């Protein structure tokens, strides 16, 4: 299989978080209008589309996106398929990854609506208990297939303890074409100085992952 891109393309078709600025890209110079090259002006929320939350998103004084540890952003990763039609509990994840695993992505029924241009408030996410379980288990990177790791309007009690323990959240992943298993993960957010988060390109590689030429 090789590399699998689990990133949504940045476009006006992706819904912004309610109340956040939407994505907007306008030509700044345009070859079809006689300019020498094509460039764009881009406007968006730092938490638009497939993006990463740095600890500073919920903790003043927390780590910012330009200072994240690459040892968390790159490495082996478990992908868990969550079948029940309810939020994620510790029992849904605890037996599904190798002990000591630092990175986990969870695919839910959200993957059926992740390409929808309207925002759905009834997406599935982590319960407080699941966020605590992940923190206690030493997981430092968690990714979900909708635009928050917390259920709608329950952001703080889930983000704050997880990010406060040095965790990183990746939200808005497109997991529709991947299935449960072990992968090698590369997640590279834009290096925004002092940033609370930012758009993130996320790739999975099937195992074994061998660097050759
Ligand atoms: Zn976010």
Tab-separated table of C-alpha atoms and ligand atoms in Angstrom:
chain	number	residue	atom	x	y	z
A	1	UNK	CA	0.000	0.000	0.000
A	2	UNK	CA	2.736	2.493	0.916
A	3	UNK	CA	1.715	6.011	1.885
A	4	UNK	CA	-1.899	6.909	2.639
A	5	UNK	CA	-2.802	10.592	2.799
A	6	UNK	CA	-5.385	11.117	5.581
A	7	UNK	CA	-5.547	14.909	5.125
A	8	UNK	CA	-8.593	16.805	3.853
A	9	UNK	CA	-7.765	19.179	1.003
A	10	UNK	CA	-8.115	22.801	2.157
A	11	UNK	CA	-11.082	24.260	0.299
A	12	UNK	CA	-14.316	26.183	0.673
A	13	UNK	CA	-16.098	22.802	0.699
A	14	UNK	CA	-14.834	21.987	4.205
A	15	UNK	CA	-17.101	23.413	6.926
A	16	UNK	CA	-15.460	25.694	9.520
A	17	UNK	CA	-16.061	25.160	13.220
A	18	UNK	CA	-19.273	27.112	14.002
A	19	UNK	CA	-18.332	30.765	14.542
A	20	UNK	CA	-14.770	30.393	13.189
A	21	UNK	CA	-13.600	32.100	9.983
A	22	UNK	CA	-14.170	29.917	6.902
A	23	UNK	CA	-11.482	29.059	4.372
A	24	UNK	CA	-11.044	31.593	1.615
A	25	UNK	CA	-8.462	31.570	-1.171
A	26	UNK	CA	-8.287	34.354	-3.723
A	27	UNK	CA	-5.754	34.838	-6.505
A	28	UNK	CA	-3.211	37.520	-5.590
A	29	UNK	CA	-1.546	37.305	-8.972
A	30	UNK	CA	-3.005	35.406	-11.848
A	31	UNK	CA	-1.266	34.239	-15.043
A	32	UNK	CA	-4.545	34.053	-16.939
A	33	UNK	CA	-4.914	37.789	-16.188
A	34	UNK	CA	-1.403	38.555	-17.489
A	35	UNK	CA	0.606	38.258	-14.244
A	36	UNK	CA	4.004	36.519	-14.302
A	37	UNK	CA	2.979	33.735	-11.909
A	38	UNK	CA	0.104	32.447	-9.836
A	39	UNK	CA	-0.046	33.283	-6.116
A	40	UNK	CA	-2.902	33.223	-3.618
A	41	UNK	CA	-4.104	35.055	-0.577
A	42	UNK	CA	-5.375	32.560	2.001
A	43	UNK	CA	-7.589	33.258	5.002
A	44	UNK	CA	-8.717	30.617	7.485
A	45	UNK	CA	-8.979	29.687	11.157
A	46	UNK	CA	-5.885	28.043	12.621
A	47	UNK	CA	-8.268	25.166	13.497
A	48	UNK	CA	-9.714	24.579	10.032
A	49	UNK	CA	-9.847	21.261	8.205
A	50	UNK	CA	-7.277	18.621	9.116
A	51	UNK	CA	-5.405	20.465	11.849
A	52	UNK	CA	-3.443	20.059	15.027
A	53	UNK	CA	-4.120	21.461	18.510
A	54	UNK	CA	-1.010	22.494	20.428
A	55	UNK	CA	-1.262	22.643	24.260
A	56	UNK	CA	-1.403	26.481	24.015
A	57	UNK	CA	-4.875	26.094	22.402
A	58	UNK	CA	-6.366	25.425	25.851
A	59	UNK	CA	-3.538	26.382	28.247
A	60	UNK	CA	-1.983	29.817	28.506
A	61	UNK	CA	1.720	29.085	28.835
A	62	UNK	CA	1.279	25.742	27.071
A	63	UNK	CA	3.560	24.569	24.281
A	64	UNK	CA	3.005	26.312	20.948
A	65	UNK	CA	2.782	24.668	17.533
A	66	UNK	CA	6.257	25.814	16.442
A	67	UNK	CA	7.861	23.973	19.385
A	68	UNK	CA	6.255	20.536	19.286
A	69	UNK	CA	8.393	17.449	19.796
A	70	UNK	CA	8.933	15.616	16.476
A	71	UNK	CA	9.246	12.427	18.499
A	72	UNK	CA	5.485	12.669	19.092
A	73	UNK	CA	4.552	13.803	15.577
A	74	UNK	CA	6.402	10.982	13.805
A	75	UNK	CA	6.383	7.282	14.674
A	76	UNK	CA	4.355	4.075	15.078
A	77	UNK	CA	0.619	4.607	15.428
A	78	UNK	CA	-2.424	2.461	16.192
A	79	UNK	CA	-5.603	3.045	14.218
A	80	UNK	CA	-8.724	1.837	16.045
A	81	UNK	CA	-12.140	1.450	14.449
A	82	UNK	CA	-14.883	2.481	16.882
A	83	UNK	CA	-18.128	0.809	15.770
A	84	UNK	CA	-20.674	1.715	18.527
A	85	UNK	CA	-22.965	4.669	17.805
A	86	UNK	CA	-21.901	6.539	20.962
A	87	UNK	CA	-18.950	8.531	22.248
A	88	UNK	CA	-15.663	6.718	22.876
A	89	UNK	CA	-15.197	5.093	26.313
A	90	UNK	CA	-11.991	3.600	27.781
A	91	UNK	CA	-13.338	0.063	27.128
A	92	UNK	CA	-13.434	0.853	23.401
A	93	UNK	CA	-9.692	1.486	23.222
A	94	UNK	CA	-7.901	-0.145	26.146
A	95	UNK	CA	-7.324	-3.578	24.591
A	96	UNK	CA	-6.758	-2.328	21.071
A	97	UNK	CA	-3.217	-1.034	21.039
A	98	UNK	CA	0.198	-2.258	22.113
A	99	UNK	CA	1.296	-1.211	25.585
A	100	UNK	CA	3.356	1.955	25.545
A	101	UNK	CA	1.915	3.161	22.235
A	102	UNK	CA	2.230	6.981	22.107
A	103	UNK	CA	0.034	7.671	19.078
A	104	UNK	CA	-3.519	6.584	18.325
A	105	UNK	CA	-6.080	7.518	15.681
A	106	UNK	CA	-9.745	6.583	16.107
A	107	UNK	CA	-12.082	6.056	13.170
A	108	UNK	CA	-15.822	6.345	13.870
A	109	UNK	CA	-19.022	6.793	11.901
A	110	UNK	CA	-17.850	10.415	11.501
A	111	UNK	CA	-15.892	9.156	8.492
A	112	UNK	CA	-19.248	8.944	6.646
A	113	UNK	CA	-19.759	12.725	7.046
A	114	UNK	CA	-16.193	14.087	6.978
A	115	UNK	CA	-16.535	15.076	3.302
A	116	UNK	CA	-19.857	16.827	3.913
A	117	UNK	CA	-19.791	20.607	3.411
A	118	UNK	CA	-22.240	21.189	6.274
A	119	UNK	CA	-21.167	20.977	9.919
A	120	UNK	CA	-22.704	18.149	11.967
A	121	UNK	CA	-23.068	18.776	15.701
A	122	UNK	CA	-23.794	15.119	16.502
A	123	UNK	CA	-20.299	13.802	15.674
A	124	UNK	CA	-18.687	11.186	17.926
A	125	UNK	CA	-15.673	12.037	20.093
A	126	UNK	CA	-13.845	11.140	23.319
A	127	UNK	CA	-15.605	11.042	26.677
A	128	UNK	CA	-13.783	12.632	29.628
A	129	UNK	CA	-13.001	9.111	30.856
A	130	UNK	CA	-11.435	8.148	27.532
A	131	UNK	CA	-9.292	11.311	27.457
A	132	UNK	CA	-8.129	10.518	31.002
A	133	UNK	CA	-7.432	6.893	30.103
A	134	UNK	CA	-5.315	7.941	27.107
A	135	UNK	CA	-3.395	10.467	29.210
A	136	UNK	CA	-2.724	7.896	31.954
A	137	UNK	CA	-1.671	5.280	29.376
A	138	UNK	CA	1.009	7.648	28.089
A	139	UNK	CA	-0.642	8.395	24.748
A	140	UNK	CA	0.658	11.776	23.571
A	141	UNK	CA	-1.019	12.086	20.181
A	142	UNK	CA	-4.666	11.343	19.507
A	143	UNK	CA	-6.464	11.887	16.208
A	144	UNK	CA	-10.142	11.767	15.305
A	145	UNK	CA	-12.203	11.836	12.116
A	146	UNK	CA	-14.135	15.020	12.911
A	147	UNK	CA	-13.239	18.573	13.859
A	148	UNK	CA	-12.814	18.073	17.622
A	149	UNK	CA	-11.607	15.335	19.965
A	150	UNK	CA	-14.409	16.406	22.340
A	151	UNK	CA	-18.161	16.159	21.810
A	152	UNK	CA	-19.768	19.393	20.581
A	153	UNK	CA	-19.815	22.098	23.285
A	154	UNK	CA	-17.761	19.943	25.686
A	155	UNK	CA	-14.333	21.095	24.523
A	156	UNK	CA	-12.679	22.276	27.731
A	157	UNK	CA	-13.019	19.271	30.093
A	158	UNK	CA	-11.516	16.980	27.453
A	159	UNK	CA	-8.902	19.155	25.720
A	160	UNK	CA	-7.498	20.749	28.870
A	161	UNK	CA	-6.363	17.606	30.748
A	162	UNK	CA	-5.097	15.882	27.601
A	163	UNK	CA	-3.210	18.898	26.199
A	164	UNK	CA	-2.168	19.843	29.748
A	165	UNK	CA	-0.285	16.546	30.044
A	166	UNK	CA	1.711	17.452	26.923
A	167	UNK	CA	-0.711	15.813	24.512
A	168	UNK	CA	-1.316	16.800	20.911
A	169	UNK	CA	-4.709	16.448	19.195
A	170	UNK	CA	-5.225	16.045	15.462
A	171	UNK	CA	-8.738	16.814	14.306
A	172	UNK	CA	-10.528	16.575	10.984
A	173	UNK	CA	-8.675	13.483	9.737
A	174	UNK	CA	-9.965	11.763	6.624
A	175	UNK	CA	-9.858	8.116	7.720
A	176	UNK	CA	-12.536	6.970	5.265
A	177	UNK	CA	-10.096	4.815	3.263
A	178	UNK	CA	-8.060	3.234	6.063
A	179	UNK	CA	-8.863	0.303	8.296
A	180	UNK	CA	-7.914	-0.750	11.798
A	181	UNK	CA	-4.297	-1.711	12.291
A	182	UNK	CA	-0.782	-0.509	12.965
A	183	UNK	CA	0.838	2.176	10.812
A	184	UNK	CA	3.751	4.588	10.714
A	185	UNK	CA	2.524	8.181	11.163
A	186	UNK	CA	3.938	11.475	9.965
A	187	UNK	CA	2.070	14.627	11.075
A	188	UNK	CA	3.609	17.966	10.123
A	189	UNK	CA	1.765	21.135	11.162
A	190	UNK	CA	2.691	24.508	9.704
A	191	UNK	CA	5.371	26.169	11.831
A	192	UNK	CA	3.356	29.180	12.970
A	193	UNK	CA	5.353	31.233	15.489
A	194	UNK	CA	3.703	31.105	18.930
A	195	UNK	CA	0.714	29.370	17.289
A	196	UNK	CA	-2.138	27.612	19.120
A	197	UNK	CA	-2.427	25.067	16.321
A	198	UNK	CA	-2.493	24.929	12.576
A	199	UNK	CA	-3.246	23.066	9.382
A	200	UNK	CA	-1.480	19.724	9.405
A	201	UNK	CA	-0.499	17.308	6.633
A	202	UNK	CA	-0.927	13.782	7.958
A	203	UNK	CA	0.315	10.645	6.231
A	204	UNK	CA	0.188	6.993	7.276
A	205	UNK	CA	2.450	4.287	5.940
A	206	UNK	CA	1.608	0.624	6.077
A	207	UNK	CA	4.045	-1.519	8.082
A	208	UNK	CA	6.775	-2.489	7.758
A	209	UNK	CA	8.091	0.996	7.061
A	210	UNK	CA	11.586	0.728	5.648
A	211	UNK	CA	13.703	3.641	4.582
A	212	UNK	CA	15.631	2.560	1.516
A	213	UNK	CA	16.739	4.956	-1.195
B	1	LIG	ZN1	-8.455	22.308	17.074
